[in-house]
mmCIF file of C-alpha atoms in Angstrom:
data_model
loop_
_atom_site.group_PDB
_atom_site.id
_atom_site.type_symbol
_atom_site.label_atom_id
_atom_site.label_comp_id
_atom_site.label_asym_id
_atom_site.label_seq_id
_atom_site.Cartn_x
_atom_site.Cartn_y
_atom_site.Cartn_z
ATOM 1 C CA MET A 12 -168.152 32.770 -23.765
ATOM 2 C CA PRO A 13 -167.296 33.058 -27.506
ATOM 3 C CA SER A 14 -167.262 29.802 -29.407
ATOM 4 C CA LYS A 15 -164.014 28.239 -30.550
ATOM 5 C CA ILE A 16 -164.971 28.987 -34.166
ATOM 6 C CA ASN A 17 -165.539 32.687 -33.408
ATOM 7 C CA ILE A 18 -162.207 32.977 -31.622
ATOM 8 C CA ILE A 19 -160.405 31.425 -34.595
ATOM 9 C CA ALA A 20 -162.227 33.802 -36.942
ATOM 10 C CA LEU A 21 -161.170 36.776 -34.821
ATOM 11 C CA LEU A 22 -157.568 35.627 -34.806
ATOM 12 C CA LEU A 23 -157.582 35.157 -38.557
ATOM 13 C CA ALA A 24 -159.118 38.585 -39.084
ATOM 14 C CA SER A 25 -156.504 40.151 -36.805
ATOM 15 C CA ASN A 26 -153.705 38.453 -38.715
ATOM 16 C CA VAL A 27 -155.075 39.742 -42.023
ATOM 17 C CA LEU A 28 -155.316 43.261 -40.684
ATOM 18 C CA PHE A 29 -151.762 43.184 -39.314
ATOM 19 C CA ALA A 30 -150.464 41.744 -42.598
ATOM 20 C CA GLN A 31 -152.233 44.452 -44.579
ATOM 21 C CA ALA A 32 -150.979 47.169 -42.247
ATOM 22 C CA ASP A 33 -147.427 45.903 -42.650
ATOM 23 C CA SER A 34 -147.777 45.607 -46.421
ATOM 24 C CA LEU A 35 -148.833 49.226 -46.780
ATOM 25 C CA ASP A 36 -145.365 50.393 -45.644
ATOM 26 C CA ASP A 37 -147.156 53.441 -44.255
ATOM 27 C CA ASP A 38 -148.221 54.869 -47.618
ATOM 28 C CA ARG A 39 -149.487 58.056 -46.014
ATOM 29 C CA ASN A 40 -146.036 58.979 -44.744
ATOM 30 C CA GLU A 41 -144.066 57.662 -47.717
ATOM 31 C CA ASP A 42 -146.154 59.635 -50.194
ATOM 32 C CA SER A 43 -145.524 63.031 -48.644
ATOM 33 C CA ARG A 44 -142.955 65.368 -50.125
ATOM 34 C CA ASN A 45 -141.491 65.681 -46.641
ATOM 35 C CA ALA A 46 -140.618 61.982 -46.587
ATOM 36 C CA ARG A 47 -136.979 60.949 -46.398
ATOM 37 C CA THR A 48 -135.169 59.590 -49.443
ATOM 38 C CA VAL A 49 -136.625 56.239 -50.498
ATOM 39 C CA SER A 50 -134.303 53.619 -52.007
ATOM 40 C CA PHE A 51 -134.974 50.352 -53.802
ATOM 41 C CA ALA A 52 -133.175 47.654 -55.794
ATOM 42 C CA LEU A 53 -133.384 47.214 -59.559
ATOM 43 C CA ILE A 54 -132.603 43.819 -61.103
ATOM 44 C CA GLY A 55 -133.444 41.867 -64.251
ATOM 45 C CA ASP A 56 -132.311 39.262 -66.787
ATOM 46 C CA VAL A 57 -131.053 36.954 -64.023
ATOM 47 C CA PRO A 58 -130.505 34.168 -63.269
ATOM 48 C CA TYR A 59 -130.180 32.328 -66.574
ATOM 49 C CA ASN A 60 -128.525 29.099 -65.411
ATOM 50 C CA ALA A 61 -127.315 27.158 -62.369
ATOM 51 C CA VAL A 62 -124.037 29.081 -62.107
ATOM 52 C CA GLU A 63 -125.828 32.411 -62.225
ATOM 53 C CA ALA A 64 -128.344 31.184 -59.650
ATOM 54 C CA ILE A 65 -125.438 30.904 -57.193
ATOM 55 C CA LYS A 66 -124.239 34.376 -58.141
ATOM 56 C CA PHE A 67 -127.757 35.708 -57.817
ATOM 57 C CA ASP A 68 -128.007 34.376 -54.277
ATOM 58 C CA ARG A 69 -125.102 36.722 -53.494
ATOM 59 C CA VAL A 70 -127.078 39.602 -54.985
ATOM 60 C CA ILE A 71 -130.015 38.658 -52.767
ATOM 61 C CA ASP A 72 -127.742 38.616 -49.719
ATOM 62 C CA ARG A 73 -126.399 42.101 -50.496
ATOM 63 C CA ILE A 74 -129.850 43.513 -51.069
ATOM 64 C CA ASN A 75 -131.079 41.967 -47.827
ATOM 65 C CA GLN A 76 -128.153 43.528 -45.972
ATOM 66 C CA ASP A 77 -128.997 47.010 -47.244
ATOM 67 C CA ASN A 78 -131.461 48.448 -44.752
ATOM 68 C CA ASP A 79 -132.293 51.320 -47.109
ATOM 69 C CA VAL A 80 -133.937 49.043 -49.678
ATOM 70 C CA ARG A 81 -137.708 49.366 -49.364
ATOM 71 C CA PHE A 82 -138.652 47.137 -52.324
ATOM 72 C CA VAL A 83 -137.110 45.209 -55.224
ATOM 73 C CA VAL A 84 -138.069 45.612 -58.893
ATOM 74 C CA HIS A 85 -137.344 42.792 -61.355
ATOM 75 C CA MET A 86 -137.579 43.855 -65.013
ATOM 76 C CA GLY A 87 -138.232 40.374 -66.403
ATOM 77 C CA ASP A 88 -136.385 37.423 -67.957
ATOM 78 C CA ILE A 89 -136.001 34.909 -65.136
ATOM 79 C CA LYS A 90 -134.277 32.361 -67.419
ATOM 80 C CA SER A 91 -132.555 32.130 -70.774
ATOM 81 C CA GLY A 92 -134.582 31.935 -73.962
ATOM 82 C CA SER A 93 -133.078 28.542 -74.792
ATOM 83 C CA SER A 94 -133.813 26.818 -71.468
ATOM 84 C CA THR A 95 -136.956 24.889 -70.626
ATOM 85 C CA CYS A 96 -140.183 26.688 -69.843
ATOM 86 C CA ASP A 97 -141.537 23.921 -67.632
ATOM 87 C CA ASP A 98 -143.484 24.519 -64.418
ATOM 88 C CA ALA A 99 -140.589 23.397 -62.223
ATOM 89 C CA THR A 100 -138.358 26.173 -63.592
ATOM 90 C CA TYR A 101 -140.978 28.808 -62.808
ATOM 91 C CA VAL A 102 -141.476 27.555 -59.270
ATOM 92 C CA ALA A 103 -137.733 27.318 -58.602
ATOM 93 C CA ARG A 104 -137.206 30.919 -59.719
ATOM 94 C CA PHE A 105 -140.193 32.178 -57.779
ATOM 95 C CA ASN A 106 -138.938 30.473 -54.611
ATOM 96 C CA GLN A 107 -135.492 31.984 -55.069
ATOM 97 C CA TYR A 108 -136.951 35.482 -55.344
ATOM 98 C CA GLN A 109 -138.886 34.897 -52.137
ATOM 99 C CA LYS A 110 -135.562 34.919 -50.270
ATOM 100 C CA LEU A 111 -135.714 38.693 -50.642
ATOM 101 C CA ARG A 112 -136.851 40.311 -47.413
ATOM 102 C CA ALA A 113 -138.213 43.451 -49.065
ATOM 103 C CA PRO A 114 -141.378 43.430 -51.194
ATOM 104 C CA PHE A 115 -140.675 41.955 -54.632
ATOM 105 C CA VAL A 116 -142.387 43.322 -57.763
ATOM 106 C CA TYR A 117 -141.883 41.644 -61.139
ATOM 107 C CA THR A 118 -142.914 42.108 -64.753
ATOM 108 C CA PRO A 119 -142.688 39.144 -67.157
ATOM 109 C CA GLY A 120 -139.995 38.857 -69.806
ATOM 110 C CA ASP A 121 -140.067 37.260 -73.229
ATOM 111 C CA ASN A 122 -137.771 34.374 -72.221
ATOM 112 C CA GLU A 123 -140.321 32.938 -69.819
ATOM 113 C CA TRP A 124 -143.318 32.931 -72.146
ATOM 114 C CA THR A 125 -143.061 34.604 -75.578
ATOM 115 C CA ASP A 126 -140.040 32.523 -76.600
ATOM 116 C CA CYS A 127 -141.258 29.225 -75.173
ATOM 117 C CA HIS A 128 -142.246 28.038 -78.660
ATOM 118 C CA ARG A 129 -138.549 27.391 -79.356
ATOM 119 C CA PRO A 130 -137.499 23.732 -79.493
ATOM 120 C CA ALA A 131 -134.821 24.248 -76.809
ATOM 121 C CA ALA A 132 -137.432 25.854 -74.545
ATOM 122 C CA GLY A 133 -139.847 22.946 -74.901
ATOM 123 C CA LYS A 134 -142.118 23.899 -77.821
ATOM 124 C CA PHE A 135 -144.807 25.298 -75.535
ATOM 125 C CA ASN A 136 -147.660 27.511 -76.658
ATOM 126 C CA PRO A 137 -146.623 30.960 -75.357
ATOM 127 C CA VAL A 138 -150.162 31.994 -74.401
ATOM 128 C CA GLU A 139 -150.516 28.916 -72.195
ATOM 129 C CA ARG A 140 -147.139 29.659 -70.584
ATOM 130 C CA LEU A 141 -148.183 33.253 -69.903
ATOM 131 C CA GLN A 142 -151.205 31.954 -68.022
ATOM 132 C CA LYS A 143 -148.884 29.787 -65.921
ATOM 133 C CA ILE A 144 -146.529 32.710 -65.219
ATOM 134 C CA ARG A 145 -149.472 34.735 -63.949
ATOM 135 C CA GLN A 146 -150.556 31.851 -61.743
ATOM 136 C CA VAL A 147 -147.116 31.297 -60.185
ATOM 137 C CA PHE A 148 -145.790 34.849 -59.857
ATOM 138 C CA TYR A 149 -148.994 36.682 -58.915
ATOM 139 C CA PRO A 150 -150.603 34.472 -56.260
ATOM 140 C CA ASN A 151 -152.296 37.415 -54.555
ATOM 141 C CA PRO A 152 -153.078 40.204 -57.061
ATOM 142 C CA GLY A 153 -152.972 43.582 -55.400
ATOM 143 C CA PHE A 154 -149.951 42.634 -53.289
ATOM 144 C CA SER A 155 -146.296 42.124 -54.064
ATOM 145 C CA THR A 156 -144.528 38.952 -53.083
ATOM 146 C CA GLY A 157 -141.330 38.741 -51.002
ATOM 147 C CA GLN A 158 -140.952 38.094 -47.289
ATOM 148 C CA ARG A 159 -142.604 41.448 -46.674
ATOM 149 C CA THR A 160 -145.438 42.432 -48.960
ATOM 150 C CA MET A 161 -146.529 45.768 -50.345
ATOM 151 C CA ARG A 162 -149.981 46.768 -51.469
ATOM 152 C CA LEU A 163 -150.291 47.550 -55.170
ATOM 153 C CA THR A 164 -152.941 48.868 -57.503
ATOM 154 C CA THR A 165 -153.267 46.320 -60.307
ATOM 155 C CA GLN A 166 -154.924 46.599 -63.693
ATOM 156 C CA ASN A 167 -156.985 43.445 -63.234
ATOM 157 C CA THR A 168 -159.320 45.469 -60.986
ATOM 158 C CA PHE A 169 -160.275 47.667 -63.973
ATOM 159 C CA THR A 170 -163.174 46.631 -66.199
ATOM 160 C CA GLY A 171 -161.986 45.022 -69.404
ATOM 161 C CA TYR A 172 -158.507 44.174 -68.096
ATOM 162 C CA GLN A 173 -159.256 41.387 -65.634
ATOM 163 C CA THR A 174 -156.390 39.140 -66.781
ATOM 164 C CA PHE A 175 -153.634 41.747 -66.384
ATOM 165 C CA VAL A 176 -152.567 41.030 -62.815
ATOM 166 C CA GLU A 177 -148.962 41.892 -63.699
ATOM 167 C CA ASN A 178 -149.534 45.574 -64.473
ATOM 168 C CA SER A 179 -149.211 47.424 -61.176
ATOM 169 C CA LEU A 180 -148.586 50.834 -59.650
ATOM 170 C CA TRP A 181 -147.793 52.247 -56.235
ATOM 171 C CA SER A 182 -146.453 55.440 -54.657
ATOM 172 C CA ARG A 183 -143.486 56.024 -52.389
ATOM 173 C CA GLY A 184 -141.577 59.161 -51.418
ATOM 174 C CA GLY A 185 -143.686 61.451 -53.583
ATOM 175 C CA VAL A 186 -143.073 59.369 -56.737
ATOM 176 C CA THR A 187 -145.433 57.138 -58.732
ATOM 177 C CA PHE A 188 -143.985 53.713 -59.634
ATOM 178 C CA ALA A 189 -145.388 51.235 -62.134
ATOM 179 C CA MET A 190 -144.792 47.972 -63.963
ATOM 180 C CA VAL A 191 -145.992 47.565 -67.554
ATOM 181 C CA HIS A 192 -145.996 44.270 -69.444
ATOM 182 C CA VAL A 193 -144.028 45.020 -72.636
ATOM 183 C CA VAL A 194 -141.646 42.268 -73.755
ATOM 184 C CA GLY A 195 -138.849 41.542 -76.194
ATOM 185 C CA SER A 196 -139.228 39.447 -79.346
ATOM 186 C CA ASN A 197 -140.871 42.564 -80.753
ATOM 187 C CA ASN A 198 -143.488 42.495 -78.015
ATOM 188 C CA ASN A 199 -144.620 39.040 -79.253
ATOM 189 C CA LEU A 200 -144.866 40.024 -82.913
ATOM 190 C CA ASP A 201 -141.984 37.665 -83.745
ATOM 191 C CA PRO A 202 -143.443 34.421 -85.209
ATOM 192 C CA TRP A 203 -143.752 31.250 -83.127
ATOM 193 C CA LEU A 204 -141.746 29.182 -85.594
ATOM 194 C CA GLY A 205 -140.921 26.488 -83.041
ATOM 195 C CA ILE A 206 -144.526 25.284 -82.972
ATOM 196 C CA ASP A 207 -145.773 26.596 -86.311
ATOM 197 C CA ALA A 208 -143.522 26.821 -89.360
ATOM 198 C CA THR A 209 -146.237 28.733 -91.237
ATOM 199 C CA ASP A 210 -146.417 31.587 -88.708
ATOM 200 C CA SER A 211 -144.960 34.831 -90.092
ATOM 201 C CA TYR A 212 -145.365 38.600 -90.111
ATOM 202 C CA THR A 213 -147.393 38.394 -93.314
ATOM 203 C CA THR A 214 -149.450 35.315 -92.313
ATOM 204 C CA PRO A 215 -149.597 35.540 -88.514
ATOM 205 C CA ARG A 216 -151.279 33.093 -86.153
ATOM 206 C CA ALA A 217 -154.585 34.474 -84.927
ATOM 207 C CA ASP A 218 -153.901 33.613 -81.275
ATOM 208 C CA ARG A 219 -150.518 35.376 -81.335
ATOM 209 C CA ILE A 220 -151.960 38.563 -82.809
ATOM 210 C CA ALA A 221 -154.934 38.462 -80.435
ATOM 211 C CA GLU A 222 -152.580 38.245 -77.445
ATOM 212 C CA PHE A 223 -150.402 41.086 -78.743
ATOM 213 C CA THR A 224 -153.361 43.343 -79.471
ATOM 214 C CA ALA A 225 -155.021 42.825 -76.094
ATOM 215 C CA ARG A 226 -151.791 43.386 -74.176
ATOM 216 C CA GLU A 227 -150.790 46.410 -76.275
ATOM 217 C CA ASN A 228 -154.173 48.015 -75.606
ATOM 218 C CA ALA A 229 -153.832 47.195 -71.915
ATOM 219 C CA SER A 230 -150.336 48.691 -71.685
ATOM 220 C CA ILE A 231 -151.420 51.926 -73.344
ATOM 221 C CA ALA A 232 -154.458 52.196 -71.080
ATOM 222 C CA TRP A 233 -152.191 51.486 -68.112
ATOM 223 C CA LEU A 234 -149.828 54.312 -69.115
ATOM 224 C CA GLU A 235 -152.779 56.682 -69.037
ATOM 225 C CA THR A 236 -153.738 55.401 -65.585
ATOM 226 C CA ILE A 237 -150.162 55.769 -64.291
ATOM 227 C CA PHE A 238 -149.815 59.387 -65.367
ATOM 228 C CA ALA A 239 -153.336 60.260 -64.223
ATOM 229 C CA GLU A 240 -152.424 58.914 -60.779
ATOM 230 C CA ALA A 241 -149.163 60.882 -60.816
ATOM 231 C CA GLN A 242 -151.060 64.061 -61.680
ATOM 232 C CA ARG A 243 -153.694 63.357 -59.038
ATOM 233 C CA LYS A 244 -151.027 62.923 -56.376
ATOM 234 C CA ASN A 245 -148.869 65.754 -57.705
ATOM 235 C CA SER A 246 -145.982 63.283 -57.846
ATOM 236 C CA ALA A 247 -142.484 64.667 -58.259
ATOM 237 C CA GLY A 248 -141.676 61.977 -60.820
ATOM 238 C CA VAL A 249 -142.804 58.806 -62.558
ATOM 239 C CA PHE A 250 -140.811 55.553 -62.605
ATOM 240 C CA ILE A 251 -141.898 52.852 -65.074
ATOM 241 C CA SER A 252 -140.354 49.397 -65.503
ATOM 242 C CA MET A 253 -140.831 46.926 -68.325
ATOM 243 C CA GLN A 254 -138.795 44.117 -69.875
ATOM 244 C CA ALA A 255 -138.301 45.036 -73.520
ATOM 245 C CA ASP A 256 -135.640 47.214 -75.045
ATOM 246 C CA PRO A 257 -138.037 49.072 -77.381
ATOM 247 C CA ASN A 258 -135.360 49.928 -79.967
ATOM 248 C CA PHE A 259 -135.334 53.697 -79.585
ATOM 249 C CA GLU A 260 -132.558 53.923 -82.186
ATOM 250 C CA LEU A 261 -134.602 52.322 -84.974
ATOM 251 C CA LYS A 262 -136.973 54.168 -87.274
ATOM 252 C CA ALA A 263 -140.660 53.708 -86.599
ATOM 253 C CA THR A 264 -140.966 51.993 -89.982
ATOM 254 C CA ASP A 265 -138.471 49.278 -89.023
ATOM 255 C CA GLN A 266 -140.085 45.869 -88.549
ATOM 256 C CA GLN A 267 -138.467 45.488 -85.116
ATOM 257 C CA ARG A 268 -140.185 48.679 -83.914
ATOM 258 C CA LEU A 269 -143.700 47.589 -84.894
ATOM 259 C CA GLY A 270 -144.407 46.033 -81.502
ATOM 260 C CA PHE A 271 -143.451 49.206 -79.623
ATOM 261 C CA ASN A 272 -144.517 52.196 -81.735
ATOM 262 C CA ARG A 273 -147.930 52.851 -80.200
ATOM 263 C CA PHE A 274 -146.580 52.388 -76.689
ATOM 264 C CA LEU A 275 -143.640 54.754 -77.253
ATOM 265 C CA THR A 276 -145.830 57.404 -78.840
ATOM 266 C CA LYS A 277 -148.193 57.331 -75.875
ATOM 267 C CA LEU A 278 -145.271 57.409 -73.423
ATOM 268 C CA LYS A 279 -143.766 60.403 -75.234
ATOM 269 C CA ASP A 280 -147.049 62.334 -75.230
ATOM 270 C CA LEU A 281 -147.686 61.674 -71.540
ATOM 271 C CA THR A 282 -144.096 62.576 -70.617
ATOM 272 C CA LEU A 283 -144.380 65.861 -72.500
ATOM 273 C CA ALA A 284 -147.605 66.718 -70.700
ATOM 274 C CA PHE A 285 -146.264 65.681 -67.280
ATOM 275 C CA LYS A 286 -143.188 67.941 -67.618
ATOM 276 C CA LYS A 287 -141.510 66.520 -64.508
ATOM 277 C CA PRO A 288 -138.864 63.718 -64.467
ATOM 278 C CA VAL A 289 -139.905 60.401 -65.989
ATOM 279 C CA VAL A 290 -137.683 57.316 -65.815
ATOM 280 C CA MET A 291 -138.273 54.173 -67.843
ATOM 281 C CA THR A 292 -136.204 51.116 -66.959
ATOM 282 C CA HIS A 293 -135.878 47.911 -68.950
ATOM 283 C CA GLY A 294 -133.668 44.880 -69.456
ATOM 284 C CA ASP A 295 -133.526 42.698 -72.573
ATOM 285 C CA SER A 296 -130.227 43.808 -74.150
ATOM 286 C CA HIS A 297 -128.131 43.328 -70.983
ATOM 287 C CA PHE A 298 -126.204 46.575 -71.317
ATOM 288 C CA PHE A 299 -126.007 48.754 -68.198
ATOM 289 C CA ARG A 300 -126.670 52.325 -69.241
ATOM 290 C CA ILE A 301 -128.328 55.577 -68.304
ATOM 291 C CA ASP A 302 -129.205 57.844 -71.208
ATOM 292 C CA LYS A 303 -131.831 60.043 -72.842
ATOM 293 C CA PRO A 304 -132.929 58.344 -76.068
ATOM 294 C CA MET A 305 -136.381 59.887 -76.517
ATOM 295 C CA VAL A 306 -136.948 62.838 -78.831
ATOM 296 C CA ALA A 307 -139.971 65.021 -79.477
ATOM 297 C CA ASP A 308 -141.062 67.890 -81.685
ATOM 298 C CA THR A 309 -140.068 71.414 -80.636
ATOM 299 C CA LEU A 310 -141.209 74.925 -81.505
ATOM 300 C CA ASP A 311 -137.779 76.570 -81.429
ATOM 301 C CA ALA A 312 -135.253 74.137 -82.910
ATOM 302 C CA GLY A 313 -137.046 72.029 -85.466
ATOM 303 C CA LYS A 314 -138.188 68.444 -85.020
ATOM 304 C CA ASP A 315 -136.835 65.464 -83.118
ATOM 305 C CA GLN A 316 -134.921 67.147 -80.314
ATOM 306 C CA LEU A 317 -133.985 65.637 -76.960
ATOM 307 C CA LEU A 318 -136.901 65.207 -74.537
ATOM 308 C CA GLU A 319 -135.080 66.440 -71.451
ATOM 309 C CA ASN A 320 -137.387 65.133 -68.720
ATOM 310 C CA PHE A 321 -137.198 61.514 -69.940
ATOM 311 C CA THR A 322 -134.425 59.136 -68.850
ATOM 312 C CA ARG A 323 -133.881 55.494 -69.805
ATOM 313 C CA VAL A 324 -132.075 53.141 -67.405
ATOM 314 C CA GLU A 325 -131.095 49.617 -68.337
ATOM 315 C CA GLY A 326 -129.961 47.381 -65.511
ATOM 316 C CA PHE A 327 -127.367 44.647 -65.399
ATOM 317 C CA GLY A 328 -128.198 41.291 -66.962
ATOM 318 C CA THR A 329 -126.557 37.997 -67.746
ATOM 319 C CA PRO A 330 -123.631 37.385 -67.743
ATOM 320 C CA ASN A 331 -123.295 40.421 -65.454
ATOM 321 C CA VAL A 332 -124.924 39.465 -62.158
ATOM 322 C CA HIS A 333 -125.067 42.693 -60.146
ATOM 323 C CA TRP A 334 -127.758 45.193 -59.131
ATOM 324 C CA VAL A 335 -128.617 48.886 -59.233
ATOM 325 C CA LYS A 336 -129.658 50.896 -56.196
ATOM 326 C CA VAL A 337 -132.121 53.653 -57.028
ATOM 327 C CA SER A 338 -132.952 56.475 -54.640
ATOM 328 C CA VAL A 339 -135.709 59.047 -54.996
ATOM 329 C CA ASN A 340 -135.913 62.418 -53.317
ATOM 330 C CA ALA A 341 -138.918 64.556 -54.232
ATOM 331 C CA ARG A 342 -137.075 67.682 -53.075
ATOM 332 C CA ASP A 343 -134.223 67.147 -55.534
ATOM 333 C CA PRO A 344 -134.892 68.650 -58.998
ATOM 334 C CA ASN A 345 -133.593 65.442 -60.611
ATOM 335 C CA VAL A 346 -135.670 63.275 -58.238
ATOM 336 C CA PHE A 347 -133.858 60.042 -59.193
ATOM 337 C CA MET A 348 -130.322 58.888 -58.346
ATOM 338 C CA PHE A 349 -128.681 55.644 -59.534
ATOM 339 C CA GLU A 350 -125.828 53.685 -57.971
ATOM 340 C CA GLN A 351 -124.309 50.563 -59.503
ATOM 341 C CA LYS A 352 -123.785 47.802 -56.959
ATOM 342 C CA LEU A 353 -121.081 45.398 -58.110
ATOM 343 C CA ILE A 354 -120.685 42.095 -56.268
ATOM 344 C CA ASP A 355 -116.956 41.402 -55.914
ATOM 345 C CA GLU A 356 -117.394 37.621 -55.955
ATOM 346 C CA ASN A 357 -119.383 37.898 -59.212
ATOM 347 C CA ARG A 358 -116.746 39.864 -61.123
ATOM 348 C CA PHE A 359 -115.032 38.184 -64.034
ATOM 349 C CA ILE A 360 -111.589 36.760 -63.297
ATOM 350 C CA ARG A 361 -108.934 38.910 -64.973
#
């Protein structure tokens, strides 16, 4: 007769296997071009305060009621840039997101770490706060959170990028999805004046520049991995989410583009080579929009013409507490469809 210890071990192993099987969401079927339309929820820049937390609970309820939603993407900024960056705030937000029944995938925003040097945010060292964000929001790298989990490929499994648990990719419905850690505040090039009055663009803190450089290199390497995976799987499209508005409208020489130039150049080159639809979503400026802001050289009409296969989507954000439903269909030439989901109780009183 098996010992009590062996029986417990078998039960634990069985539970792990069942959990992993559930978390896969049947990748083999979802990845095929014959799969049905796959839908998911896109959110970001919420909630920023106690009032919005109540409104956001309504968003969670609506998402949970939508049986089409297979996963939820949060584009970063879980709080305002002028509210405290203490551990309790992180845990409270994480617990609120765990009310979502579908797998939850999140990329950090500047408000929850880059901007934590501000006096109103607590005068924290942003690098230390980033370590805490990774600890709280990525408890099991390689899996999403949420009441149901989803297996992810994460950059921390690649040599040289062991700290980047937040950069992830997965495939559903013949499309490659990914999260890339690119944040506002000029991608952390803005000085940490709240804790160091001498920090500046011309005399930068060594730890700030070291963090920026490592993460910039990681994000560019991750873009290459994302598109290589999309090519390997013959994906119908690529969907990338990050937090920062990278200031497409500014010239590359503008100071507020310095934190994004290398990333945008790499994204443009990979999009050109991929040829099929590429969507990049972000938050940061809190302005719901769908447009085509990327340009590239041409052979027939001069330079800087519209790059047709690239689309930018910015979701709702404070004070607008709503969500966007995205659907993908690999058989549709456009691949991606977007539907704004307005919560009646969250509308402004007119």
